[in-house]
């Protein structure tokens, strides 16, 4: 189904986001015979990646392939896929939610599963974004095997984190250069660790990342060029949560030690948020979670949503039965 320019459709659950968490939740809810719609803008965080890794049974599948299969599975159990972008979520007087899409479509739903994910904000260095997801990397468990044996660079934006990254990536790559990028100087113990693992340290600010068909190296502000085949960088993760402001749900700053690493929506292990009826899962709530973890979180949220709906349906049935009994007795 696509947007119908102002039409209204009733659902038990509207899922915002059609990646791992959203589709996993939608699949479980559809199998529970709920009326489910997944609204997806088709912009998954891992779109640039060549494959999804550490996902048992789907190792190496492209993100597009994984999500296409997931969409088909949801539709196979009666779920609806809506191609579009959610702009707002508002609560109506009867307690239901009005989910407004960019094209004017309004979906009415008893519950909302927010699984819209996060976006990576890269340092403002020329050439970095062009190689993101292919030669500019962030997670060794996602890309380490594929980067194994390459000449690797680690771009420091926060010194302690960069040293940690360099030592971690040494598990996969022997030739590593840590570009300090004016983020500070390693202390004595850090220098000892880096030297022991054969990790070179290069001073000076990074001016650009170069390469056309593939990354070829790093250009320093001094003009010096250091040949590299891949580069590791810490991104800032921003929750895609603006559409939830109408129900009073805002993303909160997240920290790794003293380092602000991005924003996320607070939710418990079942996806319950501070707003009744709104559940959240995946990278929207836990930016560092890998694809298989996001899928698991979507399933957990779906079971919690269905439990709430069962309780609500039962209460309504008891009230209806009592009313019928009163009418009959009258």
XYZ file of C-alpha atoms in Angstrom:
330
model
C 0.000 0.000 0.000
C 1.220 3.510 -0.734
C 0.060 6.837 0.627
C -3.453 7.781 -0.453
C -3.271 11.549 0.073
C -5.377 11.993 3.191
C -7.079 8.609 3.530
C -7.497 6.960 6.912
C -6.947 3.313 7.810
C -7.342 1.645 11.211
C -4.627 -0.648 12.595
C -3.801 -2.346 15.853
C -0.156 -1.346 15.469
C 1.704 1.015 13.185
C 5.421 0.298 12.983
C 7.629 3.224 12.021
C 10.699 1.903 10.221
C 11.195 -1.114 7.985
C 14.623 -2.347 8.950
C 15.538 -5.204 11.304
C 13.725 -4.057 14.447
C 10.597 -2.827 12.695
C 10.166 -5.799 10.382
C 10.890 -8.300 13.157
C 8.250 -6.680 15.355
C 5.786 -6.470 12.487
C 6.297 -10.134 11.631
C 5.529 -11.277 15.179
C 2.485 -9.006 15.402
C 1.174 -10.133 12.019
C 1.562 -13.745 13.077
C -0.435 -12.813 16.185
C -3.240 -11.865 13.766
C -2.939 -8.171 14.495
C -3.695 -5.502 11.903
C -0.220 -4.134 11.263
C 1.221 -1.475 8.982
C 4.937 -0.798 8.542
C 5.781 2.695 7.323
C 9.224 2.752 5.756
C 11.132 5.536 4.003
C 13.597 3.056 2.503
C 16.670 4.646 4.112
C 18.213 2.038 6.440
C 21.314 3.072 8.347
C 23.334 0.192 6.891
C 22.337 0.813 3.253
C 25.949 1.520 2.117
C 27.235 -1.771 3.551
C 27.842 -4.663 1.194
C 26.517 -7.223 3.641
C 24.980 -7.899 7.041
C 27.243 -9.908 9.339
C 26.878 -12.006 12.503
C 23.224 -12.615 11.641
C 22.865 -16.362 12.005
C 21.442 -17.912 8.847
C 21.715 -14.680 6.854
C 25.483 -14.060 7.053
C 26.656 -11.827 4.226
C 23.202 -10.964 2.882
C 22.967 -7.423 1.569
C 20.799 -5.074 3.624
C 18.464 -4.642 0.653
C 18.060 -8.422 0.321
C 17.452 -8.944 4.040
C 14.784 -6.255 4.242
C 13.104 -7.308 0.993
C 12.742 -10.833 2.356
C 11.457 -9.419 5.651
C 8.866 -7.288 3.898
C 7.624 -10.337 2.002
C 7.338 -12.334 5.215
C 5.316 -9.589 6.913
C 2.990 -9.293 3.913
C 2.674 -13.081 3.820
C 0.960 -12.960 7.215
C -1.358 -10.114 6.260
C 0.770 -7.127 7.274
C 0.794 -3.958 5.172
C 3.883 -2.135 3.956
C 3.469 1.612 3.451
C 6.195 3.346 1.465
C 6.504 6.756 3.054
C 7.878 8.969 5.799
C 6.203 9.569 9.155
C 6.149 13.251 10.089
C 4.077 13.175 13.251
C 2.466 10.979 15.885
C -0.386 12.502 17.884
C -2.734 11.058 20.481
C -6.471 11.446 19.825
C -9.142 11.993 22.451
C -10.141 8.327 22.378
C -6.584 7.236 23.230
C -5.664 6.067 19.735
C -2.780 7.507 17.749
C -2.879 9.502 14.512
C 0.246 8.829 12.469
C 0.727 11.538 9.864
C 2.759 10.817 6.745
C 4.598 13.282 4.561
C 2.112 12.825 1.701
C -0.894 13.669 3.895
C -1.955 10.113 4.671
C -3.163 9.564 8.241
C -3.046 6.121 9.823
C -5.038 5.449 12.997
C -3.566 2.932 15.395
C -4.010 1.593 18.912
C -0.257 1.273 19.468
C 2.937 2.542 17.832
C 6.241 0.700 17.535
C 8.942 3.290 16.812
C 11.821 1.568 15.033
C 13.082 4.395 12.863
C 16.720 3.872 13.808
C 19.576 6.347 13.905
C 21.761 8.170 11.435
C 25.558 8.447 11.526
C 26.998 11.957 11.587
C 30.577 11.939 10.303
C 33.357 14.407 11.104
C 33.435 17.242 8.574
C 36.451 16.059 6.591
C 36.408 16.140 2.757
C 36.128 12.678 1.197
C 35.033 10.912 4.366
C 31.320 10.613 3.535
C 32.002 9.358 -0.006
C 33.650 6.222 1.395
C 31.292 5.671 4.329
C 30.186 2.065 4.722
C 32.717 0.724 2.232
C 36.232 1.916 3.108
C 35.355 4.217 6.021
C 34.228 1.929 8.820
C 33.187 1.987 12.465
C 32.564 -1.538 13.818
C 35.132 -4.364 13.654
C 32.462 -6.989 14.237
C 30.586 -5.669 11.210
C 33.580 -5.073 8.914
C 36.694 -6.542 10.538
C 36.842 -9.772 8.547
C 36.452 -7.923 5.252
C 39.104 -5.363 6.231
C 41.526 -8.045 7.386
C 44.986 -7.614 5.904
C 44.350 -4.071 4.665
C 46.467 -1.050 5.516
C 44.145 0.544 8.065
C 43.962 3.987 9.593
C 42.158 5.068 12.760
C 41.003 8.693 12.760
C 40.991 10.193 16.249
C 38.166 12.505 17.253
C 38.482 11.542 20.934
C 41.902 10.277 21.983
C 41.040 7.524 24.471
C 38.366 6.119 22.174
C 40.729 6.176 19.192
C 43.437 4.325 21.113
C 40.839 1.737 22.127
C 39.722 1.404 18.491
C 43.278 0.978 17.224
C 44.051 -1.757 19.747
C 40.762 -3.515 18.983
C 41.173 -3.414 15.197
C 44.671 -4.869 15.599
C 42.878 -8.199 16.001
C 42.049 -8.036 12.287
C 44.777 -5.856 10.716
C 48.546 -5.864 11.235
C 49.315 -2.547 9.541
C 47.535 0.193 11.518
C 48.195 3.925 11.729
C 46.576 6.045 14.422
C 45.994 9.575 13.116
C 45.926 11.813 16.192
C 44.161 14.602 14.270
C 44.926 17.136 17.023
C 42.834 15.103 19.524
C 45.704 14.927 22.029
C 48.785 12.822 22.732
C 48.778 9.239 24.078
C 49.976 8.945 27.648
C 52.856 6.712 28.674
C 50.779 3.567 29.092
C 48.854 4.119 25.859
C 52.105 4.701 23.976
C 53.528 1.476 25.424
C 50.446 -0.478 24.334
C 50.395 0.979 20.833
C 54.103 0.334 20.338
C 53.818 -3.233 21.617
C 51.132 -3.945 19.020
C 53.090 -2.308 16.212
C 50.610 0.552 15.726
C 52.180 3.685 14.271
C 51.109 7.105 15.536
C 50.938 10.097 13.170
C 50.676 13.659 14.493
C 48.823 16.525 12.863
C 45.332 17.370 11.677
C 43.722 15.340 8.903
C 42.691 17.544 5.968
C 41.099 15.026 3.594
C 40.464 11.408 2.735
C 41.460 10.620 -0.839
C 40.591 8.038 -3.476
C 38.095 7.685 -6.314
C 37.317 4.026 -6.998
C 38.462 3.201 -3.471
C 40.170 4.870 -0.559
C 43.873 5.370 -1.229
C 45.014 7.359 1.770
C 44.848 10.273 4.167
C 46.086 13.773 3.452
C 47.316 15.745 6.459
C 47.011 19.514 6.818
C 50.806 19.634 6.467
C 50.452 18.218 2.958
C 51.869 14.825 3.899
C 50.063 11.842 2.338
C 49.785 8.531 4.205
C 48.723 5.542 2.111
C 45.784 3.624 3.614
C 43.145 1.263 2.184
C 40.522 1.729 4.897
C 39.831 4.149 7.715
C 38.052 3.711 11.051
C 36.120 6.653 12.480
C 33.853 7.276 15.452
C 30.538 8.710 14.273
C 27.961 10.619 16.253
C 24.668 8.722 16.261
C 21.474 10.745 16.034
C 18.142 9.075 16.803
C 15.515 9.593 14.102
C 12.917 10.653 16.622
C 11.654 14.112 15.617
C 8.221 12.746 14.661
C 7.624 11.676 18.289
C 7.755 15.185 19.750
C 3.968 15.527 19.442
C 3.478 12.872 22.123
C 6.202 14.310 24.344
C 8.892 11.751 23.556
C 12.361 13.174 22.934
C 15.731 11.582 22.250
C 18.286 11.926 25.053
C 22.040 12.415 24.916
C 24.109 9.236 25.280
C 27.606 8.998 26.752
C 30.565 6.648 26.482
C 32.435 7.623 29.613
C 32.691 11.405 29.341
C 32.209 11.408 25.570
C 28.827 12.406 24.130
C 28.265 9.882 21.350
C 24.763 10.759 20.162
C 21.114 10.540 21.080
C 18.615 7.754 21.721
C 15.048 7.259 22.926
C 14.815 5.720 26.386
C 13.008 2.360 26.524
C 13.201 -0.744 28.700
C 14.043 -4.256 27.515
C 10.452 -4.749 26.329
C 10.449 -1.514 24.350
C 8.248 0.334 26.849
C 8.804 4.110 26.753
C 7.675 6.878 29.071
C 4.620 7.447 26.860
C 1.872 4.823 27.256
C 1.105 3.125 23.968
C 4.423 4.073 22.335
C 7.046 1.350 22.159
C 10.545 1.674 20.706
C 13.230 -0.752 19.565
C 16.444 -1.088 17.594
C 19.017 1.606 16.943
C 16.486 4.254 17.954
C 16.968 3.128 21.560
C 20.400 1.464 21.419
C 22.570 2.969 18.648
C 25.423 0.465 19.056
C 23.199 -2.584 18.606
C 23.986 -4.777 15.610
C 21.340 -5.971 13.166
C 20.572 -9.265 14.889
C 20.216 -7.480 18.242
C 17.853 -4.945 16.691
C 15.722 -7.772 15.313
C 15.589 -9.358 18.765
C 14.547 -6.041 20.321
C 11.760 -5.684 17.765
C 10.450 -9.129 18.671
C 10.554 -8.316 22.403
C 8.596 -5.102 21.829
C 6.045 -6.932 19.675
C 5.284 -9.474 22.392
C 4.878 -6.690 24.952
C 2.535 -4.797 22.621
C 0.444 -7.876 21.942
C 0.181 -8.602 25.683
C -1.183 -5.094 26.270
C -3.667 -5.449 23.433
C -4.854 -8.823 24.730
C -5.502 -7.266 28.137
C -7.331 -4.355 26.526
C -9.396 -6.666 24.304
C -10.310 -8.831 27.300
C -11.435 -5.833 29.358
C -13.562 -4.627 26.458
C -15.108 -8.085 26.061
C -15.941 -8.293 29.774
C -17.560 -4.845 29.671
C -19.562 -5.767 26.570
C -20.701 -9.027 28.136
C -21.790 -7.212 31.294
C -23.774 -4.725 29.240
C -25.481 -7.488 27.289
C -26.317 -9.239 30.541
C -27.836 -6.080 31.943
C -29.955 -5.575 28.840
C -31.181 -9.164 28.946
C -32.038 -8.912 32.632
C -33.896 -5.660 32.013
